[in-house]
Coordinates of C-alpha atoms in Angstrom, one line a residue:
M143 CA -88.3 -163.7 104.8
L144 CA -88.2 -164.0 101.0
A145 CA -87.7 -167.7 101.2
Y146 CA -90.6 -167.9 103.7
L147 CA -93.0 -165.9 101.5
S148 CA -92.0 -167.6 98.3
T149 CA -92.4 -171.1 99.8
S150 CA -95.8 -170.3 101.3
R151 CA -97.0 -168.8 98.0
T152 CA -95.9 -171.8 96.0
I153 CA -97.7 -174.3 98.3
L154 CA -100.9 -172.4 98.6
A155 CA -101.0 -171.6 94.9
R156 CA -100.9 -175.3 94.2
V157 CA -103.7 -175.9 96.6
E158 CA -105.7 -173.1 95.0
A159 CA -105.2 -174.6 91.5
G160 CA -106.6 -177.9 92.9
V161 CA -109.7 -176.2 94.1
G162 CA -110.6 -175.2 90.6
E163 CA -112.9 -172.3 91.4
P164 CA -114.6 -170.7 89.7
G165 CA -115.2 -173.4 87.2
P166 CA -117.8 -175.8 85.7
N167 CA -116.3 -178.8 87.6
G168 CA -115.9 -177.2 91.0
V169 CA -117.8 -177.8 94.2
H170 CA -119.8 -174.6 93.9
A171 CA -121.1 -175.5 90.5
A172 CA -122.1 -178.9 91.9
M173 CA -124.0 -177.2 94.7
L174 CA -125.9 -175.0 92.3
D175 CA -126.6 -178.1 90.1
L176 CA -128.1 -179.9 93.1
R177 CA -130.3 -177.0 94.1
N178 CA -131.5 -176.7 90.5
A179 CA -132.3 -180.4 90.5
W180 CA -134.4 -180.0 93.6
Q181 CA -136.2 -177.1 91.8
D182 CA -136.9 -179.3 88.8
L183 CA -138.2 -182.0 91.1
S184 CA -140.5 -179.5 92.8
L185 CA -142.1 -178.8 89.4
N186 CA -142.4 -182.5 88.6
P187 CA -142.5 -184.4 91.9
G188 CA -143.7 -187.6 90.2
G189 CA -141.0 -187.7 87.6
T190 CA -138.6 -190.6 87.9
A191 CA -136.0 -188.8 85.8
A192 CA -136.2 -185.7 88.0
R193 CA -135.7 -187.8 91.1
Q194 CA -132.8 -189.7 89.5
Q195 CA -131.2 -186.4 88.6
V196 CA -131.3 -185.2 92.2
L197 CA -129.5 -188.4 93.3
G198 CA -126.9 -188.1 90.6
R199 CA -126.1 -184.5 91.5
A200 CA -126.0 -185.2 95.2
E201 CA -123.4 -187.9 94.4
T202 CA -121.4 -185.5 92.2
L203 CA -121.4 -182.9 95.0
A204 CA -120.3 -185.4 97.6
Q205 CA -117.5 -186.6 95.3
A206 CA -116.3 -183.1 94.7
L207 CA -116.0 -182.3 98.4
R208 CA -114.2 -185.6 99.1
M209 CA -111.8 -184.8 96.2
Q210 CA -110.9 -181.4 97.7
V211 CA -110.2 -183.0 101.1
G212 CA -108.1 -185.6 99.3
N213 CA -106.1 -182.8 97.6
V214 CA -105.5 -181.2 101.0
T215 CA -104.5 -184.5 102.5
R216 CA -102.0 -185.2 99.7
E217 CA -100.5 -181.7 100.0
E218 CA -100.1 -182.2 103.8
A219 CA -98.3 -185.6 103.1
D220 CA -96.0 -183.9 100.6
Q221 CA -95.1 -181.1 102.9
R222 CA -94.3 -183.4 105.8
V223 CA -91.8 -185.2 103.6
H224 CA -90.6 -181.8 102.5
A225 CA -90.1 -180.7 106.1
N226 CA -87.9 -183.8 106.8
S227 CA -85.9 -183.1 103.6
L228 CA -85.3 -179.5 104.7
V229 CA -84.2 -180.6 108.2
S230 CA -81.7 -183.0 106.6
E231 CA -80.4 -180.2 104.3
I232 CA -80.1 -177.8 107.2
D233 CA -77.9 -180.3 109.2
T234 CA -75.7 -180.9 106.2
A235 CA -75.2 -177.1 105.7
A236 CA -74.5 -176.6 109.4
S237 CA -71.9 -179.4 109.5
G238 CA -70.2 -177.9 106.4
L239 CA -70.2 -174.4 107.9
A240 CA -68.6 -175.7 111.2
A241 CA -65.9 -177.5 109.3
L242 CA -65.1 -174.4 107.3
N243 CA -65.0 -172.4 110.6
H244 CA -62.1 -174.8 111.6
D245 CA -60.4 -174.8 108.3
I246 CA -60.4 -171.0 108.0
L247 CA -59.0 -170.6 111.5
V248 CA -56.2 -173.1 110.8
T249 CA -55.4 -171.7 107.4
E250 CA -55.2 -168.1 108.6
Q251 CA -53.0 -169.2 111.6
N252 CA -50.6 -170.7 109.0
G253 CA -50.5 -167.3 107.3
T254 CA -52.3 -168.5 104.2
D255 CA -55.1 -166.6 102.5
A256 CA -58.5 -168.2 103.3
G257 CA -60.6 -166.1 100.9
V258 CA -62.0 -169.0 99.0
L259 CA -63.0 -170.8 102.2
R260 CA -64.6 -167.7 103.5
D261 CA -66.7 -167.4 100.3
R262 CA -67.9 -171.0 100.7
R263 CA -68.7 -170.3 104.4
D264 CA -70.7 -167.2 103.4
Q265 CA -72.7 -169.2 100.9
L266 CA -73.6 -171.8 103.5
A267 CA -74.6 -169.1 106.0
L268 CA -76.9 -167.6 103.3
R269 CA -78.4 -171.0 102.5
L270 CA -79.1 -171.7 106.2
A271 CA -80.9 -168.3 106.4
E272 CA -83.0 -169.4 103.4
L273 CA -83.7 -172.8 104.8
A274 CA -84.5 -172.0 108.4
G275 CA -84.2 -168.2 108.9
A276 CA -80.8 -168.8 110.6
V277 CA -79.1 -165.8 112.1
T278 CA -75.3 -165.6 111.8
T279 CA -73.0 -163.8 114.3
I280 CA -69.3 -163.1 113.6
E281 CA -67.3 -163.7 116.7
P282 CA -64.1 -161.7 117.6
D283 CA -61.9 -164.5 116.2
G284 CA -63.7 -164.4 112.9
Q285 CA -65.7 -167.7 113.5
Y286 CA -69.4 -167.8 112.6
T287 CA -72.0 -168.7 115.2
V288 CA -75.4 -169.7 113.7
A289 CA -78.7 -169.7 115.6
V290 CA -82.1 -171.1 114.5
G291 CA -85.1 -170.0 116.4
G292 CA -82.9 -168.3 118.9
T293 CA -81.0 -171.6 119.6
T294 CA -77.3 -172.1 118.7
L295 CA -76.9 -174.6 115.9
V296 CA -73.3 -173.9 115.0
Q297 CA -70.6 -172.8 117.4
G298 CA -67.0 -172.7 116.2
K299 CA -66.0 -176.0 114.7
E300 CA -69.0 -177.8 116.2
A301 CA -72.5 -178.2 114.7
G302 CA -75.6 -179.4 116.5
A303 CA -78.3 -181.5 114.8
L304 CA -81.7 -180.0 114.1
V305 CA -84.3 -182.8 114.4
V306 CA -88.1 -183.1 114.2
A307 CA -89.0 -183.4 117.9
S308 CA -92.7 -184.3 117.3
G309 CA -95.5 -184.2 114.7
I310 CA -93.7 -185.9 111.8
T311 CA -92.3 -189.4 111.7
P312 CA -89.0 -190.1 109.8
A313 CA -91.2 -191.7 107.1
G314 CA -93.2 -188.4 106.7
D315 CA -96.4 -189.5 108.4
A316 CA -98.2 -187.5 111.0
D317 CA -97.8 -188.8 114.5
G318 CA -100.8 -186.9 116.0
S319 CA -98.7 -184.4 118.0
A320 CA -98.0 -180.8 117.2
I321 CA -95.0 -180.2 115.0
S322 CA -91.9 -179.1 116.9
Y323 CA -88.1 -179.1 116.3
R324 CA -85.1 -179.6 118.6
V325 CA -81.4 -178.9 118.4
D326 CA -79.2 -181.6 119.8
A327 CA -75.6 -180.5 120.4
S328 CA -72.7 -181.0 122.7
W329 CA -73.7 -177.9 124.6
G330 CA -77.2 -179.3 125.3
S331 CA -80.5 -180.3 123.8
T332 CA -83.1 -177.5 123.2
V333 CA -86.7 -177.6 121.9
L334 CA -87.2 -174.7 119.6
P335 CA -90.1 -172.3 120.2
T336 CA -93.1 -172.6 117.8
G337 CA -94.8 -170.0 115.6
S338 CA -92.9 -166.9 114.5
A339 CA -90.3 -167.4 117.2
G340 CA -89.3 -170.8 115.8
P341 CA -87.6 -171.7 112.6
G342 CA -88.2 -169.3 109.7
G343 CA -87.3 -169.5 106.0
E344 CA -88.6 -172.5 104.0
L345 CA -88.9 -174.7 107.0
G346 CA -91.0 -172.0 108.8
A347 CA -93.3 -171.7 105.8
V348 CA -93.8 -175.4 105.5
T349 CA -94.5 -175.7 109.2
E350 CA -97.1 -172.9 109.2
V351 CA -98.8 -174.4 106.2
L352 CA -99.0 -177.8 108.0
T353 CA -100.1 -176.4 111.4
T354 CA -102.3 -173.5 110.4
T355 CA -103.3 -172.9 106.8
L356 CA -104.2 -176.4 105.5
P357 CA -105.9 -177.5 108.8
A358 CA -108.0 -174.3 108.6
Y359 CA -109.0 -174.9 105.0
R360 CA -109.8 -178.6 105.9
A361 CA -111.9 -177.4 108.8
G362 CA -113.8 -175.1 106.5
L363 CA -114.6 -177.9 104.1
D364 CA -115.7 -180.0 107.1
A365 CA -118.1 -177.3 108.1
V366 CA -119.5 -177.0 104.6
A367 CA -120.1 -180.7 104.4
A368 CA -121.6 -180.8 107.9
D369 CA -124.1 -178.0 107.1
L370 CA -125.0 -179.7 103.7
A371 CA -125.7 -183.0 105.4
A372 CA -127.5 -181.6 108.4
S373 CA -129.8 -179.1 106.6
V374 CA -130.7 -181.5 103.7
N375 CA -131.3 -184.4 106.1
A376 CA -133.5 -182.3 108.4
Q377 CA -135.6 -181.1 105.5
Q378 CA -135.8 -184.6 104.2
A379 CA -137.2 -185.7 107.5
A380 CA -139.8 -182.9 107.3
G381 CA -141.2 -184.2 104.0
Y382 CA -142.6 -187.4 102.6
D383 CA -141.2 -189.7 99.9
A384 CA -143.1 -191.1 96.9
S385 CA -144.8 -193.7 99.0
G386 CA -146.0 -191.2 101.6
A387 CA -143.5 -192.2 104.2
P388 CA -141.4 -189.7 106.1
G389 CA -138.1 -188.8 104.4
V390 CA -134.9 -190.6 105.4
P391 CA -131.4 -189.0 105.5
L392 CA -130.0 -188.3 102.0
F393 CA -126.4 -187.9 103.2
T394 CA -124.3 -189.7 105.8
Y395 CA -121.6 -187.6 107.6
D396 CA -119.2 -188.5 110.4
P397 CA -118.1 -185.4 112.3
L398 CA -115.0 -187.3 113.6
V399 CA -113.8 -187.8 110.0
G400 CA -115.2 -184.7 108.4
A401 CA -115.9 -184.0 104.7
A402 CA -114.0 -187.1 103.6
S403 CA -116.9 -189.1 105.1
L404 CA -119.7 -187.5 103.1
Q405 CA -121.7 -190.1 101.2
V406 CA -125.1 -190.3 99.5
A407 CA -127.1 -192.6 101.8
I408 CA -130.1 -193.6 99.5
T409 CA -130.1 -195.3 96.1
D410 CA -133.9 -195.4 95.5
P411 CA -135.1 -192.1 93.9
A412 CA -138.6 -192.8 95.4
Q413 CA -137.1 -192.1 98.8
L414 CA -136.6 -188.5 98.1
A415 CA -139.0 -186.5 100.2
A416 CA -140.2 -184.1 97.6
S417 CA -143.7 -183.8 99.1
S418 CA -144.8 -181.7 102.0
L419 CA -148.0 -183.8 102.3
P420 CA -148.2 -187.4 103.6
G421 CA -150.0 -190.2 101.9
G422 CA -148.0 -190.2 98.6
A423 CA -149.5 -186.9 97.3
L424 CA -147.7 -185.5 94.2
D425 CA -146.7 -182.4 95.9
G426 CA -143.3 -180.7 95.3
G427 CA -143.4 -178.3 98.3
N428 CA -140.7 -179.9 100.3
A429 CA -138.4 -180.3 97.2
D430 CA -138.7 -176.5 96.8
L431 CA -137.6 -176.0 100.4
L432 CA -134.8 -178.5 99.9
S433 CA -133.5 -176.3 97.0
R434 CA -133.0 -173.4 99.5
V435 CA -132.0 -175.0 102.8
G436 CA -128.6 -174.5 104.4
T437 CA -125.9 -171.9 104.1
Y438 CA -123.3 -174.2 102.6
P439 CA -123.0 -172.4 99.2
D440 CA -122.2 -169.1 100.8
A441 CA -119.9 -170.7 103.4
Y442 CA -118.0 -172.4 100.6
Q443 CA -117.6 -169.3 98.6
R444 CA -116.2 -167.4 101.6
L445 CA -113.8 -170.3 102.2
V446 CA -112.5 -170.2 98.6
N447 CA -112.4 -166.5 98.5
G448 CA -110.3 -166.4 101.6
L449 CA -107.8 -168.9 100.1
G450 CA -107.6 -166.8 96.9
T451 CA -107.1 -163.6 98.9
E452 CA -104.3 -165.2 100.9
V453 CA -102.5 -166.4 97.8
A454 CA -102.8 -162.9 96.2
A455 CA -101.5 -161.2 99.3
L456 CA -98.6 -163.6 99.4
E457 CA -97.8 -162.9 95.8
R458 CA -97.7 -159.1 96.5
R459 CA -95.6 -159.5 99.6
T460 CA -93.2 -161.9 97.8
A461 CA -92.7 -159.3 95.0
N462 CA -92.1 -156.5 97.4
Q463 CA -89.7 -158.6 99.5
A464 CA -87.8 -159.6 96.3
S465 CA -87.3 -156.0 95.4
L466 CA -86.1 -155.2 98.9
S467 CA -83.8 -158.2 99.1
G468 CA -82.4 -157.3 95.7
A469 CA -81.5 -153.8 96.8
L470 CA -79.9 -155.1 100.0
D471 CA -77.9 -157.7 98.0
D472 CA -76.6 -154.9 95.7
A473 CA -75.6 -152.8 98.7
R474 CA -73.8 -155.7 100.3
E475 CA -72.0 -156.6 97.1
Q476 CA -70.9 -153.0 96.7
Q477 CA -69.4 -153.0 100.2
A478 CA -67.8 -156.5 99.9
G479 CA -66.9 -156.5 96.3
V480 CA -64.1 -154.9 94.1
S481 CA -63.9 -151.2 93.4
L482 CA -63.3 -151.0 89.6
D483 CA -61.9 -147.4 89.9
E484 CA -59.5 -148.4 92.6
E485 CA -58.4 -151.5 90.9
T486 CA -57.8 -149.6 87.6
V487 CA -55.5 -147.1 89.3
N488 CA -53.6 -150.0 90.9
M489 CA -53.2 -151.8 87.6
V490 CA -51.9 -148.6 85.8
A491 CA -49.4 -148.0 88.7
A492 CA -48.2 -151.6 88.4
Q493 CA -47.8 -151.3 84.7
R494 CA -45.8 -148.1 85.0
A495 CA -43.5 -149.7 87.6
Y496 CA -43.0 -152.7 85.3
E497 CA -42.1 -150.5 82.4
A498 CA -39.7 -148.4 84.5
A499 CA -38.0 -151.6 85.8
A500 CA -37.8 -153.0 82.2
R501 CA -36.2 -149.7 81.0
L502 CA -33.6 -149.8 83.8
M503 CA -32.7 -153.4 83.0
T504 CA -32.3 -152.5 79.3
T505 CA -30.0 -149.6 80.2
L506 CA -27.9 -151.7 82.5
D507 CA -27.6 -154.4 79.8
E508 CA -26.4 -151.8 77.3
V509 CA -23.8 -150.4 79.8
L510 CA -22.4 -153.8 80.5
D511 CA -22.3 -154.7 76.8
T512 CA -20.3 -151.5 76.1
L513 CA -17.9 -152.1 79.0
I514 CA -17.3 -155.8 78.2
N515 CA -17.3 -156.0 74.5
R516 CA -16.3 -152.5 73.2
T517 CA -13.7 -151.2 75.7
G518 CA -10.1 -151.0 74.1
L519 CA -11.3 -151.5 70.5
V520 CA -10.6 -147.9 69.4
G521 CA -7.8 -147.8 66.8
R522 CA -7.8 -151.4 65.9

């Protein structure tokens, strides 16, 4: 659980840092700047500079939204590669543990102490728990059986292979399907369950980020961009540009692509429909309305606040789990480790026995010396 929480927190904290909110260069600041620019234009509908300012800030806002989508896309690509790397490491650890199962069995059958091998096997079992939430069972003959997502991965001296069944190509690209994993082994091939019943640990965290967290954030950005484009374009159509013609769309947006497709559609500042009156009247009524249309600023703030809240919750849960894991590790080490008091008593007893044996040997040596070298010398 600690590895799962820590990995989730690290990934989402990096995404949050890329969002850059609150800040002067964030998306929210760009939204406010655009609304202020519309307000300035409503006060000076004939001003070329005011019209150019609206276009410039609209472009800044579109760029900021596209940049955020790009950050999410790059994080998704990194995590797909990360998932492949974790699967490879899991298989290596599983093979090593299976080999140690065999070596330990043979060593102990030969009457040799296998303590070092058992320590190495324990370390691999712990690493598999961190990587995939693996559960280890000790069999009656001392062999370890390891299961991931309820499916046996290691059994005696044999190890299965955990593979990406769908969702991620070997090169780390998305194949359009849902992410799933499979164990291929001599005892059969099994597709692991998804969600909380599937792999845990680092792999479970990466999988959840790829299937739930990042897609949800991307969908939130898409919704913000869609509302921005729809509300502004609708109000543009309700007004008139500098020549008196009905307003044309300010933004282009493809719902099949999402926020990454958001672009400023017009380049001529005169096409901004600042007027609510036809015929080229210098009226800023529609620009005033354009400064207030849509709910995209509030929706964006809710989206960012939700991400920040999730990161903060993960930090708290990670700290709590670290404390709990530390206490459990201490208890385990106390049970499995060396008792200093007991070992001190054993060392003192051994030292006394050595001293007594040494004293006995000295006495015997003196007796033999007397018998051999000094008998019959009296009177000479």
